[in-house]
Amino acid sequence: MRFSHDRPAGRAGYDPPVTPQAVPLPTSPLTVATVQAEPVPGDVAGNAATAARLVGRAAGARVVVLPELFLPAYHPPTLGADPAGTDVAADPEGRVEDARLDPLRAAARDGGTCVVIGAAVRHPDGRRTISSLVIDPAGAVTAAYDKQQLWSGERELFDAGRRGASLRVEGWLFGLGICYDGCFPEHGRAAALDGAHGYLCPSGYLAGSEHRRDLYYAARALDNTMYVVFANSVDGADPWRFNGGAAVYEPEGRPLVRGADTGEDVLVATLDPAPLAATRAAHTMLTDRLPDQGLARTTLIG
């Protein structure tokens, strides 16, 4: 497992190249799992234990993705009232040492699994971010990516991330996004132009948003001819009731697996390099992309 997150920041994380980076396509399939589950607001230790149990259900998956802010739960009243209890601290290198995560570390080690899970992270400079932690198969925890596109009231509680990030696992390169990031086509496109074969998106979609939930991430898959792994919280009490629908999309945007709108689930799918190669050969948007999409425009009067 390797990270790449040292590029200069741009609107979508960094200024993407005009043409895709020459990253070889993977040669072997990779099994992944996406999770929909209900965390308990403010209970980082309990939610880490729940996450460990869910990772255990994903036997055989090399990568497991859990929802946005799963460790503290996506519950703004609690996140605002108890930042000390809901946050995990990262050191200057992004390492996280927090005993509450020990069961999750053990689950990653036991399964030989790379776990991507949402957290509230406090950085040494005082910034507080919505982040994806990555727990590697050795049990090391890294604050790998900070959400760049903050939604609505998130801006009152958190600071925006400053750069994009990618995760490499066994020849597969994954761009990292979190929820609202995936509503911006340029965010997924930046990852794809950096060579990503897939896009991992822990999320928190509320009940009533099912149409947008299912459209955005299928579109990001087809836009960029890449796999998308979407995880989401589920259930809870209004107004913070979530709608599940965790899914893995293939490079033309079709769901390989998708969860129901209610109820806990762990969905496993295998990412196959052959459809990835075939889709990119047939649909060449990445290589046909123009450097200028219309900054100079003409307006007609009808």
CSV table of C-alpha atoms in Angstrom, one decimal:
chain,number,residue,atom,x,y,z
A,1,MET,CA,0.0,0.0,0.0
A,2,ARG,CA,1.4,3.4,-1.0
A,3,PHE,CA,0.0,6.9,-0.8
A,4,SER,CA,0.4,9.8,-3.2
A,5,HIS,CA,-0.6,13.2,-1.9
A,6,ASP,CA,2.2,15.6,-2.4
A,7,ARG,CA,0.8,17.5,-5.4
A,8,PRO,CA,0.2,21.3,-5.3
A,9,ALA,CA,-3.4,22.1,-4.5
A,10,GLY,CA,-5.8,23.2,-7.2
A,11,ARG,CA,-9.6,23.4,-7.3
A,12,ALA,CA,-10.0,19.7,-7.5
A,13,GLY,CA,-7.1,18.9,-5.3
A,14,TYR,CA,-4.3,19.7,-7.7
A,15,ASP,CA,-4.1,21.0,-11.2
A,16,PRO,CA,-4.6,17.9,-13.3
A,17,PRO,CA,-2.5,17.2,-16.4
A,18,VAL,CA,-4.2,17.7,-19.7
A,19,THR,CA,-3.8,14.0,-20.6
A,20,PRO,CA,-3.8,11.0,-18.2
A,21,GLN,CA,-0.7,10.1,-16.4
A,22,ALA,CA,1.0,7.0,-17.8
A,23,VAL,CA,-0.1,4.7,-15.0
A,24,PRO,CA,-0.2,1.0,-16.2
A,25,LEU,CA,-3.5,-0.7,-15.9
A,26,PRO,CA,-3.7,-3.4,-13.2
A,27,THR,CA,-3.1,-6.9,-14.3
A,28,SER,CA,-5.0,-8.8,-11.6
A,29,PRO,CA,-8.5,-8.5,-10.2
A,30,LEU,CA,-9.0,-7.0,-6.8
A,31,THR,CA,-11.8,-7.8,-4.3
A,32,VAL,CA,-13.3,-4.8,-2.5
A,33,ALA,CA,-16.1,-4.3,0.0
A,34,THR,CA,-18.4,-1.4,0.7
A,35,VAL,CA,-20.3,-0.9,3.9
A,36,GLN,CA,-23.5,0.7,5.0
A,37,ALA,CA,-24.1,0.8,8.7
A,38,GLU,CA,-25.4,3.0,11.5
A,39,PRO,CA,-22.8,4.4,14.0
A,40,VAL,CA,-23.6,5.8,17.4
A,41,PRO,CA,-23.1,9.6,17.7
A,42,GLY,CA,-20.0,10.4,19.8
A,43,ASP,CA,-19.0,6.8,20.5
A,44,VAL,CA,-15.6,6.5,18.7
A,45,ALA,CA,-14.6,3.4,20.6
A,46,GLY,CA,-17.9,1.6,20.0
A,47,ASN,CA,-18.0,2.6,16.4
A,48,ALA,CA,-14.4,1.3,15.9
A,49,ALA,CA,-15.5,-2.0,17.3
A,50,THR,CA,-18.5,-2.0,15.0
A,51,ALA,CA,-16.2,-1.3,12.1
A,52,ALA,CA,-14.0,-4.1,13.1
A,53,ARG,CA,-16.9,-6.5,13.1
A,54,LEU,CA,-18.0,-5.3,9.6
A,55,VAL,CA,-14.4,-5.7,8.3
A,56,GLY,CA,-14.6,-9.3,9.6
A,57,ARG,CA,-17.7,-9.8,7.5
A,58,ALA,CA,-15.8,-8.8,4.3
A,59,ALA,CA,-13.7,-11.9,4.3
A,60,GLY,CA,-11.5,-12.0,1.2
A,61,ALA,CA,-11.7,-8.3,0.4
A,62,ARG,CA,-8.4,-6.5,0.0
A,63,VAL,CA,-10.0,-3.1,0.5
A,64,VAL,CA,-13.0,-2.2,2.7
A,65,VAL,CA,-14.6,1.2,2.6
A,66,LEU,CA,-16.8,2.5,5.4
A,67,PRO,CA,-18.9,5.7,5.6
A,68,GLU,CA,-18.0,9.3,6.0
A,69,LEU,CA,-17.4,10.3,9.7
A,70,PHE,CA,-18.2,6.7,10.7
A,71,LEU,CA,-16.0,6.8,13.8
A,72,PRO,CA,-17.7,9.8,15.5
A,73,ALA,CA,-20.9,9.4,13.4
A,74,TYR,CA,-22.2,12.1,11.1
A,75,HIS,CA,-24.2,14.0,13.7
A,76,PRO,CA,-23.4,17.7,13.7
A,77,PRO,CA,-24.9,18.4,17.2
A,78,THR,CA,-22.5,15.9,18.8
A,79,LEU,CA,-19.6,16.9,16.6
A,80,GLY,CA,-20.1,20.5,17.6
A,81,ALA,CA,-20.7,19.9,21.3
A,82,ASP,CA,-17.8,17.5,21.9
A,83,PRO,CA,-14.9,17.9,19.5
A,84,ALA,CA,-12.4,16.6,22.1
A,85,GLY,CA,-14.3,13.3,22.4
A,86,THR,CA,-15.2,12.9,18.7
A,87,ASP,CA,-11.8,13.8,17.1
A,88,VAL,CA,-8.7,11.7,16.5
A,89,ALA,CA,-5.4,13.4,16.5
A,90,ALA,CA,-2.9,13.1,13.6
A,91,ASP,CA,0.8,13.9,13.9
A,92,PRO,CA,2.7,16.0,11.4
A,93,GLU,CA,3.2,13.0,9.1
A,94,GLY,CA,-0.5,12.1,9.3
A,95,ARG,CA,-0.1,9.1,11.6
A,96,VAL,CA,-2.9,8.4,14.1
A,97,GLU,CA,-2.2,6.7,17.4
A,98,ASP,CA,-5.5,6.3,19.3
A,99,ALA,CA,-6.2,3.3,21.5
A,100,ARG,CA,-9.9,3.5,20.6
A,101,LEU,CA,-9.0,2.2,17.2
A,102,ASP,CA,-7.2,-0.9,18.4
A,103,PRO,CA,-10.0,-3.3,17.4
A,104,LEU,CA,-10.0,-1.9,13.9
A,105,ARG,CA,-6.3,-2.2,13.6
A,106,ALA,CA,-6.5,-5.9,14.7
A,107,ALA,CA,-9.3,-6.5,12.1
A,108,ALA,CA,-7.1,-5.0,9.3
A,109,ARG,CA,-4.2,-7.2,10.4
A,110,ASP,CA,-6.2,-10.3,10.8
A,111,GLY,CA,-7.8,-9.9,7.3
A,112,GLY,CA,-4.8,-8.6,5.5
A,113,THR,CA,-7.2,-5.7,4.6
A,114,CYS,CA,-6.7,-2.1,3.8
A,115,VAL,CA,-9.6,-0.2,5.5
A,116,VAL,CA,-10.8,3.3,4.5
A,117,ILE,CA,-13.0,4.9,7.2
A,118,GLY,CA,-14.4,8.3,7.9
A,119,ALA,CA,-13.2,10.3,10.9
A,120,ALA,CA,-13.0,13.8,12.4
A,121,VAL,CA,-9.2,14.6,12.5
A,122,ARG,CA,-7.4,17.3,14.5
A,123,HIS,CA,-4.1,18.3,12.9
A,124,PRO,CA,-1.1,19.7,14.7
A,125,ASP,CA,-1.7,23.2,13.3
A,126,GLY,CA,-5.2,23.2,14.8
A,127,ARG,CA,-7.2,22.4,11.7
A,128,ARG,CA,-10.1,20.1,12.1
A,129,THR,CA,-11.1,18.1,9.0
A,130,ILE,CA,-13.5,15.5,7.7
A,131,SER,CA,-11.0,12.8,6.7
A,132,SER,CA,-10.6,9.3,5.4
A,133,LEU,CA,-8.3,7.2,7.6
A,134,VAL,CA,-6.5,4.3,6.0
A,135,ILE,CA,-5.6,1.4,8.2
A,136,ASP,CA,-3.1,-0.8,6.3
A,137,PRO,CA,-2.7,-4.6,6.7
A,138,ALA,CA,0.0,-4.0,9.3
A,139,GLY,CA,-2.4,-2.0,11.4
A,140,ALA,CA,-0.8,1.4,10.8
A,141,VAL,CA,-3.4,4.3,10.7
A,142,THR,CA,-2.9,7.3,8.5
A,143,ALA,CA,-5.1,10.4,8.0
A,144,ALA,CA,-4.8,9.9,4.2
A,145,TYR,CA,-7.2,12.5,2.8
A,146,ASP,CA,-9.1,15.6,4.0
A,147,LYS,CA,-12.5,16.4,2.4
A,148,GLN,CA,-12.1,19.4,0.1
A,149,GLN,CA,-15.6,20.3,-0.8
A,150,LEU,CA,-17.4,21.0,2.5
A,151,TRP,CA,-21.2,20.9,2.4
A,152,SER,CA,-23.5,23.5,4.0
A,153,GLY,CA,-23.1,23.5,7.9
A,154,GLU,CA,-19.9,21.4,7.7
A,155,ARG,CA,-18.1,24.7,7.1
A,156,GLU,CA,-19.0,25.9,10.6
A,157,LEU,CA,-17.3,22.8,12.2
A,158,PHE,CA,-14.5,21.8,9.9
A,159,ASP,CA,-11.7,23.2,7.7
A,160,ALA,CA,-11.5,22.2,4.0
A,161,GLY,CA,-8.7,19.9,2.8
A,162,ARG,CA,-5.9,21.3,0.8
A,163,ARG,CA,-4.9,18.6,-1.7
A,164,GLY,CA,-6.0,15.5,-3.4
A,165,ALA,CA,-4.7,12.0,-2.5
A,166,SER,CA,-4.5,8.6,-4.1
A,167,LEU,CA,-4.1,5.1,-2.6
A,168,ARG,CA,-2.2,2.3,-4.4
A,169,VAL,CA,-3.0,-1.3,-3.6
A,170,GLU,CA,-1.6,-4.2,-5.5
A,171,GLY,CA,-1.2,-2.3,-8.8
A,172,TRP,CA,-4.6,-0.5,-8.5
A,173,LEU,CA,-4.6,3.2,-8.0
A,174,PHE,CA,-7.6,4.8,-6.3
A,175,GLY,CA,-8.4,8.4,-6.0
A,176,LEU,CA,-9.9,9.4,-2.6
A,177,GLY,CA,-13.0,11.5,-2.2
A,178,ILE,CA,-15.6,12.0,0.5
A,179,CYS,CA,-19.3,12.5,-0.2
A,180,TYR,CA,-19.8,16.1,-1.5
A,181,ASP,CA,-16.4,15.9,-3.3
A,182,GLY,CA,-18.1,13.4,-5.6
A,183,CYS,CA,-20.8,15.9,-6.6
A,184,PHE,CA,-18.1,17.9,-8.5
A,185,PRO,CA,-17.1,16.2,-11.8
A,186,GLU,CA,-13.7,17.9,-11.7
A,187,HIS,CA,-12.8,16.1,-8.5
A,188,GLY,CA,-13.1,12.6,-9.9
A,189,ARG,CA,-11.6,13.8,-13.2
A,190,ALA,CA,-8.5,15.1,-11.4
A,191,ALA,CA,-8.0,11.6,-9.9
A,192,ALA,CA,-8.5,9.9,-13.2
A,193,LEU,CA,-6.1,12.2,-15.0
A,194,ASP,CA,-3.6,11.3,-12.3
A,195,GLY,CA,-4.0,7.7,-13.4
A,196,ALA,CA,-6.6,6.4,-11.0
A,197,HIS,CA,-8.4,3.2,-11.9
A,198,GLY,CA,-11.0,3.7,-9.2
A,199,TYR,CA,-12.5,6.3,-6.8
A,200,LEU,CA,-13.2,5.5,-3.1
A,201,CYS,CA,-16.0,7.7,-1.6
A,202,PRO,CA,-17.1,7.3,2.0
A,203,SER,CA,-20.3,9.3,2.2
A,204,GLY,CA,-23.2,10.4,4.3
A,205,TYR,CA,-26.4,10.8,2.2
A,206,LEU,CA,-29.6,11.7,4.0
A,207,ALA,CA,-33.0,10.1,3.4
A,208,GLY,CA,-34.7,11.7,0.5
A,209,SER,CA,-31.5,12.1,-1.6
A,210,GLU,CA,-31.7,8.7,-3.3
A,211,HIS,CA,-31.9,10.0,-6.8
A,212,ARG,CA,-28.8,12.1,-6.5
A,213,ARG,CA,-27.0,9.5,-4.4
A,214,ASP,CA,-27.4,6.9,-7.2
A,215,LEU,CA,-26.7,9.4,-10.1
A,216,TYR,CA,-23.6,11.2,-8.9
A,217,TYR,CA,-21.3,8.2,-8.4
A,218,ALA,CA,-22.5,6.3,-11.5
A,219,ALA,CA,-21.7,9.4,-13.4
A,220,ARG,CA,-18.3,9.7,-11.9
A,221,ALA,CA,-17.6,6.2,-13.0
A,222,LEU,CA,-18.7,6.7,-16.6
A,223,ASP,CA,-17.2,10.2,-16.8
A,224,ASN,CA,-13.8,8.8,-16.0
A,225,THR,CA,-14.1,5.2,-17.1
A,226,MET,CA,-13.1,4.0,-13.7
A,227,TYR,CA,-14.6,1.9,-10.8
A,228,VAL,CA,-16.3,3.8,-8.0
A,229,VAL,CA,-16.7,2.4,-4.5
A,230,PHE,CA,-19.4,4.3,-2.5
A,231,ALA,CA,-20.1,3.7,1.2
A,232,ASN,CA,-22.9,5.4,3.1
A,233,SER,CA,-24.4,5.6,6.6
A,234,VAL,CA,-27.9,4.1,7.1
A,235,ASP,CA,-30.9,4.6,9.3
A,236,GLY,CA,-30.8,6.9,12.4
A,237,ALA,CA,-33.2,9.5,13.7
A,238,ASP,CA,-34.5,12.5,11.7
A,239,PRO,CA,-33.2,14.9,10.7
A,240,TRP,CA,-30.0,12.8,10.6
A,241,ARG,CA,-31.4,9.7,9.0
A,242,PHE,CA,-29.3,8.2,6.2
A,243,ASN,CA,-30.3,6.1,3.2
A,244,GLY,CA,-27.7,3.4,2.6
A,245,GLY,CA,-27.5,2.4,-1.0
A,246,ALA,CA,-23.8,1.5,-0.7
A,247,ALA,CA,-22.6,0.4,-4.2
A,248,VAL,CA,-19.7,-0.5,-6.4
A,249,TYR,CA,-20.0,0.9,-9.9
A,250,GLU,CA,-18.1,-0.6,-13.0
A,251,PRO,CA,-16.4,1.8,-15.5
A,252,GLU,CA,-19.6,2.4,-17.5
A,253,GLY,CA,-21.6,3.3,-14.4
A,254,ARG,CA,-23.6,0.1,-13.8
A,255,PRO,CA,-23.8,-1.1,-10.2
A,256,LEU,CA,-22.0,-4.4,-9.6
A,257,VAL,CA,-23.6,-4.4,-6.1
A,258,ARG,CA,-25.9,-2.0,-4.3
A,259,GLY,CA,-27.4,-2.1,-0.9
A,260,ALA,CA,-31.0,-1.3,0.2
A,261,ASP,CA,-32.1,2.1,1.5
A,262,THR,CA,-32.3,0.7,5.0
A,263,GLY,CA,-30.4,-1.8,7.1
A,264,GLU,CA,-26.8,-2.7,7.7
A,265,ASP,CA,-24.9,-4.5,4.9
A,266,VAL,CA,-21.5,-5.4,3.6
A,267,LEU,CA,-21.3,-5.7,-0.2
A,268,VAL,CA,-18.4,-7.4,-1.8
A,269,ALA,CA,-17.4,-7.1,-5.5
A,270,THR,CA,-14.4,-7.9,-7.6
A,271,LEU,CA,-12.8,-5.2,-9.7
A,272,ASP,CA,-11.7,-6.8,-13.0
A,273,PRO,CA,-9.0,-5.1,-15.1
A,274,ALA,CA,-10.5,-6.4,-18.4
A,275,PRO,CA,-13.7,-4.3,-18.3
A,276,LEU,CA,-11.6,-1.3,-17.3
A,277,ALA,CA,-9.3,-1.7,-20.3
A,278,ALA,CA,-12.2,-2.4,-22.7
A,279,THR,CA,-14.2,0.6,-21.5
A,280,ARG,CA,-11.2,2.9,-21.8
A,281,ALA,CA,-10.5,1.6,-25.3
A,282,ALA,CA,-14.1,2.2,-26.4
A,283,HIS,CA,-14.8,5.5,-24.6
A,284,THR,CA,-11.8,7.8,-24.8
A,285,MET,CA,-13.0,10.8,-22.9
A,286,LEU,CA,-9.8,11.0,-20.9
A,287,THR,CA,-7.5,11.1,-23.9
A,288,ASP,CA,-9.9,13.2,-26.0
A,289,ARG,CA,-10.3,15.9,-23.3
A,290,LEU,CA,-9.6,19.4,-24.6
A,291,PRO,CA,-7.3,21.7,-22.5
A,292,ASP,CA,-9.8,24.6,-22.9
A,293,GLN,CA,-13.5,23.6,-22.4
A,294,GLY,CA,-14.8,27.0,-23.4
A,295,LEU,CA,-13.3,29.8,-21.4
A,296,ALA,CA,-13.7,31.9,-24.5
A,297,ARG,CA,-17.4,31.8,-25.4
A,298,THR,CA,-19.8,33.4,-27.8
A,299,THR,CA,-23.3,34.4,-26.8
A,300,LEU,CA,-26.1,34.7,-29.4
A,301,ILE,CA,-29.4,36.5,-29.0
A,302,GLY,CA,-32.5,34.7,-30.2
